[in-house]
mmCIF file of C-alpha atoms and ligand atoms in Angstrom:
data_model
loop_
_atom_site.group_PDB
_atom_site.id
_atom_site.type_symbol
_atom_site.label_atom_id
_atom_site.label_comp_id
_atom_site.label_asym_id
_atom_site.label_seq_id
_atom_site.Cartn_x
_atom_site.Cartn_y
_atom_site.Cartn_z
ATOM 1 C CA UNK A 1 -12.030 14.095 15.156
ATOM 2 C CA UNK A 2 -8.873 14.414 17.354
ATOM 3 C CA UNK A 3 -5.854 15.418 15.824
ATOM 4 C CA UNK A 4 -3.416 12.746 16.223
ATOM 5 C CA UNK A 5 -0.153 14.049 17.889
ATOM 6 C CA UNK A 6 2.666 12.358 16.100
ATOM 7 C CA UNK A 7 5.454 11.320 18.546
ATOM 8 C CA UNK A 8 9.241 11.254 17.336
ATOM 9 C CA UNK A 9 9.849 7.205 16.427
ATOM 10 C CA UNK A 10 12.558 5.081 15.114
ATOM 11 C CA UNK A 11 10.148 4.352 12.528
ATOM 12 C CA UNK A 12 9.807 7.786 10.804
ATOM 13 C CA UNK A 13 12.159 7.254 7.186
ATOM 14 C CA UNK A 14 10.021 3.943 7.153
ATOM 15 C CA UNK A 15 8.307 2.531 3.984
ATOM 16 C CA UNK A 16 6.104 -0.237 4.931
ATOM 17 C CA UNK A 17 3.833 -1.891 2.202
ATOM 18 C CA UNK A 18 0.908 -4.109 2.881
ATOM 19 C CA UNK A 19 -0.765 -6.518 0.346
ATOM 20 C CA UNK A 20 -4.479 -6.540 2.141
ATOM 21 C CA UNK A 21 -5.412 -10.327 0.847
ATOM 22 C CA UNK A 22 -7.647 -12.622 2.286
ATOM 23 C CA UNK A 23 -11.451 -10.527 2.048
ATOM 24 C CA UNK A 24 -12.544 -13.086 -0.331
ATOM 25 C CA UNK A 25 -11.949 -16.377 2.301
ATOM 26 C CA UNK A 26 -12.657 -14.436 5.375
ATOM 27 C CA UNK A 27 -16.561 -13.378 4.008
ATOM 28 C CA UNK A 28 -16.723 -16.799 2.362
ATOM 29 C CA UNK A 29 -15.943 -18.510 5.942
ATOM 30 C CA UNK A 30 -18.799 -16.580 7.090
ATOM 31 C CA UNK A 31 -21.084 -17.428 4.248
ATOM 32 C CA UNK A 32 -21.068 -13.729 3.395
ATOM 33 C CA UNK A 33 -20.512 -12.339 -0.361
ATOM 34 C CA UNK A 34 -17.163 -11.600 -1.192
ATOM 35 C CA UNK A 35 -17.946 -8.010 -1.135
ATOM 36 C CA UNK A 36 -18.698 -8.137 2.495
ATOM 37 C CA UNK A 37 -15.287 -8.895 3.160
ATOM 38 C CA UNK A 38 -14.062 -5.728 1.201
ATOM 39 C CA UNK A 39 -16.269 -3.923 2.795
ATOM 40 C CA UNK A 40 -14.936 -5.185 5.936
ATOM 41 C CA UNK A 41 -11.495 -4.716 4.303
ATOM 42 C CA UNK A 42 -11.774 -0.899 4.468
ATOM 43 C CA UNK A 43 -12.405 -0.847 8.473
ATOM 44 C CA UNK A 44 -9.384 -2.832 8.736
ATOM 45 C CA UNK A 45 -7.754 -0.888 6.302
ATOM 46 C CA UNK A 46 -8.571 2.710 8.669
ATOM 47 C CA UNK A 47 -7.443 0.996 11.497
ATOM 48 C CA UNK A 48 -3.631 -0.171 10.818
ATOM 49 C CA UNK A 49 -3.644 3.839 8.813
ATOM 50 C CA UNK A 50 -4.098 4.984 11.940
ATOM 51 C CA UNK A 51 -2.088 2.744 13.793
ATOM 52 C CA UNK A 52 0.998 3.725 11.302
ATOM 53 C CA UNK A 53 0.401 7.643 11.886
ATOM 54 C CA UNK A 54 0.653 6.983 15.621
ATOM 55 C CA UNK A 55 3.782 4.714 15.577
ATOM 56 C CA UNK A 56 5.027 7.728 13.127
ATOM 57 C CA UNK A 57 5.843 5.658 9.831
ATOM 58 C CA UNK A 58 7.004 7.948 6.978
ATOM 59 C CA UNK A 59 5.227 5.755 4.357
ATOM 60 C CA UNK A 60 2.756 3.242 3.956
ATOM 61 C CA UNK A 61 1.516 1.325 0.555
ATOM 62 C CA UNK A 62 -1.654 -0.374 0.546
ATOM 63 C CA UNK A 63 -2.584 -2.647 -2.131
ATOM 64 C CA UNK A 64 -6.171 -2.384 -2.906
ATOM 65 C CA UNK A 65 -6.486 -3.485 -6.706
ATOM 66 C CA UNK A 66 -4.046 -5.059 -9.140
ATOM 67 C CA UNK A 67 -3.797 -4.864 -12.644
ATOM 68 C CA UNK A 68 -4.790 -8.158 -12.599
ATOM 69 C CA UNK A 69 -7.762 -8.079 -10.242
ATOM 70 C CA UNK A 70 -9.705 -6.381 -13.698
ATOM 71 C CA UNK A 71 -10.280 -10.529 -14.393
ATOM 72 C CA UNK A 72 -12.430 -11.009 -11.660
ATOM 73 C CA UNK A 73 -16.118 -11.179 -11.830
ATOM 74 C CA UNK A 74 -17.545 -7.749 -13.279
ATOM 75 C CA UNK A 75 -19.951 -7.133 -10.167
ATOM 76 C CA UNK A 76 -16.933 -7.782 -8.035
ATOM 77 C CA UNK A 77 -14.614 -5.109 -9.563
ATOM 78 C CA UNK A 78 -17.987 -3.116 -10.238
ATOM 79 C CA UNK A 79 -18.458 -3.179 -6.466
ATOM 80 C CA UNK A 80 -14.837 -2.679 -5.371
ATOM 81 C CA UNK A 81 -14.836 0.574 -7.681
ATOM 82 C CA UNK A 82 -17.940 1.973 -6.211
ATOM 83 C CA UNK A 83 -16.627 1.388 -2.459
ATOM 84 C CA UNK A 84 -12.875 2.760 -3.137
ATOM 85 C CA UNK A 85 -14.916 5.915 -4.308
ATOM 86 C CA UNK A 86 -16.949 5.668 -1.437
ATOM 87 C CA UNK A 87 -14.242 5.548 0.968
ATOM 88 C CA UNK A 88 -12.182 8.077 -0.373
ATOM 89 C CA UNK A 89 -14.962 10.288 0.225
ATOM 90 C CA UNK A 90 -15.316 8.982 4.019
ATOM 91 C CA UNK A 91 -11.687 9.372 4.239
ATOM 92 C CA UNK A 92 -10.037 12.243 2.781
ATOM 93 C CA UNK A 93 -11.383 14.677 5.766
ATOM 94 C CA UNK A 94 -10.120 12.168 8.425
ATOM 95 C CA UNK A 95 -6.575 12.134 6.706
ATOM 96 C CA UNK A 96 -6.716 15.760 6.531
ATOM 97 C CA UNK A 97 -7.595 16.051 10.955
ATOM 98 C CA UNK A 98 -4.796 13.345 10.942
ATOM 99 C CA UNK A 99 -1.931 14.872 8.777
ATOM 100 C CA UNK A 100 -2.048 11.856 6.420
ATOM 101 C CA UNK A 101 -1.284 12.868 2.790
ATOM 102 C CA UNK A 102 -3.135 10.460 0.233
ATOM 103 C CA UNK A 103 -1.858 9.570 -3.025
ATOM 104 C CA UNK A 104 -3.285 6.625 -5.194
ATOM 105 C CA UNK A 105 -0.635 5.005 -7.623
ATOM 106 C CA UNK A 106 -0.981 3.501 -10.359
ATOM 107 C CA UNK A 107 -2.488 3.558 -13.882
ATOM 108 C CA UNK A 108 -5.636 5.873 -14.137
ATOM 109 C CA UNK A 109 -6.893 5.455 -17.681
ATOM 110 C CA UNK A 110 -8.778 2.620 -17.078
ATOM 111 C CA UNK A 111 -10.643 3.450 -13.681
ATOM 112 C CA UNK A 112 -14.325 4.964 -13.658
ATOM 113 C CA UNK A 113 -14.636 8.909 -14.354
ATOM 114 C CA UNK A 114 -16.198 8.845 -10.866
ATOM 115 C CA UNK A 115 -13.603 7.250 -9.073
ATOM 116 C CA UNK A 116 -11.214 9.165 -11.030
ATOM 117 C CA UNK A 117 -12.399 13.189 -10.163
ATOM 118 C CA UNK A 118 -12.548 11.830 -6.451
ATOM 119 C CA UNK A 119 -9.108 10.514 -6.578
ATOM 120 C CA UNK A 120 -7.939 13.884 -7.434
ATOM 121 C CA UNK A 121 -9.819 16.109 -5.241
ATOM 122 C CA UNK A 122 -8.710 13.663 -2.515
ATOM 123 C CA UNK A 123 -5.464 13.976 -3.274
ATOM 124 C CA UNK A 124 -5.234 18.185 -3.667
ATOM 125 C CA UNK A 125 -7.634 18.048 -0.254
ATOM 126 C CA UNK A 126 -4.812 15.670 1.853
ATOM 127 C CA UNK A 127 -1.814 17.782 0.169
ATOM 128 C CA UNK A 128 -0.602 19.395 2.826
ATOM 129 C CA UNK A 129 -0.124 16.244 5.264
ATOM 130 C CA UNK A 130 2.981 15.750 6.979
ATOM 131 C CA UNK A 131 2.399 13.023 9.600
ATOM 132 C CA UNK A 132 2.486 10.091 6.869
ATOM 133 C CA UNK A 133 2.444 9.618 3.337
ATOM 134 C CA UNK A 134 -0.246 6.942 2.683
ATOM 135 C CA UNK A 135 0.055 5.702 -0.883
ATOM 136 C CA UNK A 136 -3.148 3.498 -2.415
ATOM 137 C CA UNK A 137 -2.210 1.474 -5.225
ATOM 138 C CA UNK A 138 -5.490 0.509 -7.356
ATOM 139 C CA UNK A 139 -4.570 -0.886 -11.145
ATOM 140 C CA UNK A 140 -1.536 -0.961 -10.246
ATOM 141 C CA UNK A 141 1.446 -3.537 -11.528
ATOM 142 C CA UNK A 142 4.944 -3.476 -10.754
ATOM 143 C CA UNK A 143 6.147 -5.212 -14.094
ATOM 144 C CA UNK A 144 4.030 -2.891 -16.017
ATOM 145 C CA UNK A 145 5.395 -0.065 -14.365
ATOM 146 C CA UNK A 146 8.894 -0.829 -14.808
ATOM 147 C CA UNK A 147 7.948 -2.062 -18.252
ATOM 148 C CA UNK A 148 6.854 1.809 -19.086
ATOM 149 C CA UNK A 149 9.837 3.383 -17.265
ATOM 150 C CA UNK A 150 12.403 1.070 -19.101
ATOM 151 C CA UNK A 151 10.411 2.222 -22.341
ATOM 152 C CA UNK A 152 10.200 5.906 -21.652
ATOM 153 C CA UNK A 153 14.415 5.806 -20.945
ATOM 154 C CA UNK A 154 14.507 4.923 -24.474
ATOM 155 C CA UNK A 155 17.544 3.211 -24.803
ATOM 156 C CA UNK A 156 19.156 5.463 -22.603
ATOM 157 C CA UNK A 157 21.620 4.314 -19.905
ATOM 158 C CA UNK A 158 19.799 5.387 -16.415
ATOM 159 C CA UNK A 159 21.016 5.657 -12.961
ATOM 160 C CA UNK A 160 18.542 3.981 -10.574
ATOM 161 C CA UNK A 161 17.338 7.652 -9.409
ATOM 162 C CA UNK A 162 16.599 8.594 -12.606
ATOM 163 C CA UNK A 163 14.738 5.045 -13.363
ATOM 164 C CA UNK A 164 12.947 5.668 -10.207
ATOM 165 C CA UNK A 165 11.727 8.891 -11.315
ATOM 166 C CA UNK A 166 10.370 7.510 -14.571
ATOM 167 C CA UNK A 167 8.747 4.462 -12.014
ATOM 168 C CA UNK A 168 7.060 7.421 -10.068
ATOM 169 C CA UNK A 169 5.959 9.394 -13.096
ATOM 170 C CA UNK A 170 4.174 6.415 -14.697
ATOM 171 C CA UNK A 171 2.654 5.605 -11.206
ATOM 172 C CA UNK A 172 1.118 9.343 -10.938
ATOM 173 C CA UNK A 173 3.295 9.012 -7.882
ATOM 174 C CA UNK A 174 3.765 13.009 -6.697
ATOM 175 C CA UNK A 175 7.948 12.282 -6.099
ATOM 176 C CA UNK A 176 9.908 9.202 -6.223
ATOM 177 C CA UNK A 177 9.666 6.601 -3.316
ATOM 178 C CA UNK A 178 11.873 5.441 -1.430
ATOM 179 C CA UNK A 179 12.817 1.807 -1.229
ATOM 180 C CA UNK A 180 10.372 -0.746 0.525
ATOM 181 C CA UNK A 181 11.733 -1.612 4.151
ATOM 182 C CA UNK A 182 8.365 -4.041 5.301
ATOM 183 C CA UNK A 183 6.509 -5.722 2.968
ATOM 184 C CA UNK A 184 3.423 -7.507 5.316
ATOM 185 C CA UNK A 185 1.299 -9.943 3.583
ATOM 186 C CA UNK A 186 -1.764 -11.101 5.249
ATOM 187 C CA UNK A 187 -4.597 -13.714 3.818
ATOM 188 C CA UNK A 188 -1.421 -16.832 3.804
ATOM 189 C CA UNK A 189 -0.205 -16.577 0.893
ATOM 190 C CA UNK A 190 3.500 -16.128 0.428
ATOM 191 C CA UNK A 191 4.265 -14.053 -3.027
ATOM 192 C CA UNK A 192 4.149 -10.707 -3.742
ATOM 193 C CA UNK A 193 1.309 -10.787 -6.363
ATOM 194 C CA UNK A 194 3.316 -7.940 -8.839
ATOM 195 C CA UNK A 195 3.337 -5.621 -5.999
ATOM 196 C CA UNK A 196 6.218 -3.078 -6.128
ATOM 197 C CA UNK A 197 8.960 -5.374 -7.409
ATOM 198 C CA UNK A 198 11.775 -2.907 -7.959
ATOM 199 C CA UNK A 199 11.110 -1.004 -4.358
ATOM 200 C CA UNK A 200 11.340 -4.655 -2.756
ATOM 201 C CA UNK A 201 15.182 -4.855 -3.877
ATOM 202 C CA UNK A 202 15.802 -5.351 0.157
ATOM 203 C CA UNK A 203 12.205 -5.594 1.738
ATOM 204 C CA UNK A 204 12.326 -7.601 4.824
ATOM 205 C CA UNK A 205 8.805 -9.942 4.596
ATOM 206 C CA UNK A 206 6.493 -11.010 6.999
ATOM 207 C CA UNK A 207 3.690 -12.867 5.778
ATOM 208 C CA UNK A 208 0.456 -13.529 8.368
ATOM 209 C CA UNK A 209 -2.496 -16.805 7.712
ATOM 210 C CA UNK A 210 -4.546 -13.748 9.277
ATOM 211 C CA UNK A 211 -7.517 -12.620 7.132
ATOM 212 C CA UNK A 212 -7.216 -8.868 6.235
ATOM 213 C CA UNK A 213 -10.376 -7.902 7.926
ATOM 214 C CA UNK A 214 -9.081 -9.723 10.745
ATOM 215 C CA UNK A 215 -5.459 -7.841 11.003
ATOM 216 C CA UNK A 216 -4.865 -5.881 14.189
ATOM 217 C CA UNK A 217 -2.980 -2.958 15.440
ATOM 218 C CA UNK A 218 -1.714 -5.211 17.761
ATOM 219 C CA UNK A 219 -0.265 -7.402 14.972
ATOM 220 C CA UNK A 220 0.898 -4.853 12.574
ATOM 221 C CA UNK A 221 2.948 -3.368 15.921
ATOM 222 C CA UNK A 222 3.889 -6.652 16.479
ATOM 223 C CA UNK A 223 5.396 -6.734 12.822
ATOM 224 C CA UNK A 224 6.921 -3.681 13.193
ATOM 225 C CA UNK A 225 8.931 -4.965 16.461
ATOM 226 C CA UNK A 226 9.676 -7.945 13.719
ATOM 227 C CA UNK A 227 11.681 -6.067 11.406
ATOM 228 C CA UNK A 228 13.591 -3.998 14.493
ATOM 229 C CA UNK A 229 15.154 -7.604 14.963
ATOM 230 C CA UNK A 230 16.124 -8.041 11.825
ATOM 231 C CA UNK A 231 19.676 -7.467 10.672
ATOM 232 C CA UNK A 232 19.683 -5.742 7.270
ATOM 233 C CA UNK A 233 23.186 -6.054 5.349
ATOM 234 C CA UNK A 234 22.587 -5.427 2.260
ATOM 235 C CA UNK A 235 24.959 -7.485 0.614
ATOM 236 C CA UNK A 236 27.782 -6.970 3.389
ATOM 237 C CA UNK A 237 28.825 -8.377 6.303
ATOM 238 C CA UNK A 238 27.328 -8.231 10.054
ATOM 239 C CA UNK A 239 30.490 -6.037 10.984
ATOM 240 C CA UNK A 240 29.587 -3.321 8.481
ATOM 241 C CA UNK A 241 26.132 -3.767 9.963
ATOM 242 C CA UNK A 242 27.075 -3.168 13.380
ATOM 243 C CA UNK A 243 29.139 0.359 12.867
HETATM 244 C C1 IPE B 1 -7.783 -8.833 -1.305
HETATM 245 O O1 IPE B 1 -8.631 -9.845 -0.913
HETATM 246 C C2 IPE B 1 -8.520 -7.656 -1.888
HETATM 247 C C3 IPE B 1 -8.407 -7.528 -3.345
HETATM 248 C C4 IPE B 1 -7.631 -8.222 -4.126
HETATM 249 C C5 IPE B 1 -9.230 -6.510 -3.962
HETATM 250 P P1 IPE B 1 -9.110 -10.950 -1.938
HETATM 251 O O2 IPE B 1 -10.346 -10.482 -2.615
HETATM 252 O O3 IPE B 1 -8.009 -11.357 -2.851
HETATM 253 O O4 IPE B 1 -9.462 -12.122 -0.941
HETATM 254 P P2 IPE B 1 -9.133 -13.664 -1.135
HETATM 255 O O5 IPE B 1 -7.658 -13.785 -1.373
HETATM 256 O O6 IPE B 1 -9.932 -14.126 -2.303
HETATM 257 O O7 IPE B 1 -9.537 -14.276 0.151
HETATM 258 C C1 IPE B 2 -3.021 -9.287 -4.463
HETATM 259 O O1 IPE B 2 -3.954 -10.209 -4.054
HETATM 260 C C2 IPE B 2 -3.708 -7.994 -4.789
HETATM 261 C C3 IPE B 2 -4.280 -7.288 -3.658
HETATM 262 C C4 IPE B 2 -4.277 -7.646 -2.405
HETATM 263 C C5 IPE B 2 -4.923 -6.047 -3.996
HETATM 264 P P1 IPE B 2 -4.583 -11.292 -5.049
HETATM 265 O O2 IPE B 2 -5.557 -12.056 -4.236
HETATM 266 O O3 IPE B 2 -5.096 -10.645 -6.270
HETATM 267 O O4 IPE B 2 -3.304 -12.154 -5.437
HETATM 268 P P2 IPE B 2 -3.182 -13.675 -5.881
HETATM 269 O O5 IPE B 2 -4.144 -13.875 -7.018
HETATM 270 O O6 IPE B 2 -3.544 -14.517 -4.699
HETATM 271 O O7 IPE B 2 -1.746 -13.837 -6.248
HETATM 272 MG MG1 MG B 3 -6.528 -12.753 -2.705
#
């Protein structure tokens, strides 16, 4: 595998998050089983990581499994277990040739003993990655998590860092993240499905009718070029923006 040569970009501090939705629809349209379209999920899924490394993103959060996605059919979650496992094993050496560090956040008790021991050597195998920090969230729920930090502060009065650090220590997140700058939704919906609520504070959104497994380099460039138009102000005005 070639090693991907990272080039400087304006894009480097850059946490982009992704909610992958629309597997389901696309493999029904087809008359496939739902799990066709995960599988085809994960292809998509390798592509737009290594679109990110090249255009030299800092961070990028996938959504792969909510908390609530337990109340689907078992043989659906059964099978979307047994193929995260699967393609962490496919992927850990291609992050490593790529400089992509891997975490998965989220809770952990609740995920298969399997999954779980390959999550971890995954995660001490990708370690050393510097080109981007690709964070899987699997059981994962933004309310929940903020639910735990707010508990574990016990009554305390927090600064946001330190509340972020309790977010990231209930997450099994390896230090805390930085604030969401893209959240891209494909699949049509338009809500954010308990995905990273607190980190969203001033996301800019761009939401796509286009099926996950049929989401493009092209497009998630084209999202990128999006947000470069966008004029953040975070509560002030477009002067303060401009100097
Ligand atoms: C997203 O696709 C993947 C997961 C939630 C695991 P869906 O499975 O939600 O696909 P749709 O939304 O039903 O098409
Ligand atoms: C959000 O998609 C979760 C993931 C993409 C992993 P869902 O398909 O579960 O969300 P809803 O049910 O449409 O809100
Ligand atoms: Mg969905």
């Amino acid at each position: 595998m070639k090693r991907t040569t990272v080039v400087p970009s304006a894009y480097r501090g850059m946490h982009v998050g992704i909610i992958m939705d629309g597997n389901g629809r696309w493999a029904a349209s087809r008359g496939l089983p739902r799990t066709a379209g995960h599988r085809a999920g994960v292809r998509t899924a390798r592509k737009i990581v290594e679109a990110a490394t090249r255009a030299g993103v800092g961070t990028l959060t996938l959504y792969a499994f909510s908390a609530d996605n337990w109340s689907r059919p078992t043989p659906e979650v059964g099978a979307l277990m047994r193929l995260f496992r699967r393609s962490l094993l496919g992927e850990s050496k291609r992050c490593v040739d790529n400089g992509v560090r891997l975490t998965i956040v989220g809770r952990r008790d609740r995920l298969p003993s399997s999954l779980l021991s390959t999550i971890q050597e995954a995660e001490a195998m990708t370690a050393h990655g510097r080109n981007l920090h690709l964070r899987v969230a699997i059981d994962y729920s933004a309310r929940e998590s903020i639910l735990q930090a707010a508990s574990a502060a016990g009554g305390e009065t927090l600064t946001r860092e330190q509340f972020g650090r309790l977010l990231a220590q209930v997450n099994h997140d390896p230090f805390p993240i930085a604030d969401l700058d893209l959240l891209v939704r494909t699949g049509g919906e338009q809500r954010l499905s308990d995905f990273l609520l607190w980190e969203s504070a001033y996301a800019e959104f761009y939401f796509t009718p286009r099926m996950w497994p049929e989401f493009t380099e092209e497009q998630f460039l084209g999202a990128l070029g999006e947000f470069e138009l966008r004029e953040r102000r975070f509560g002030g005005v477009p002067e303060q923006v401009a100097s």
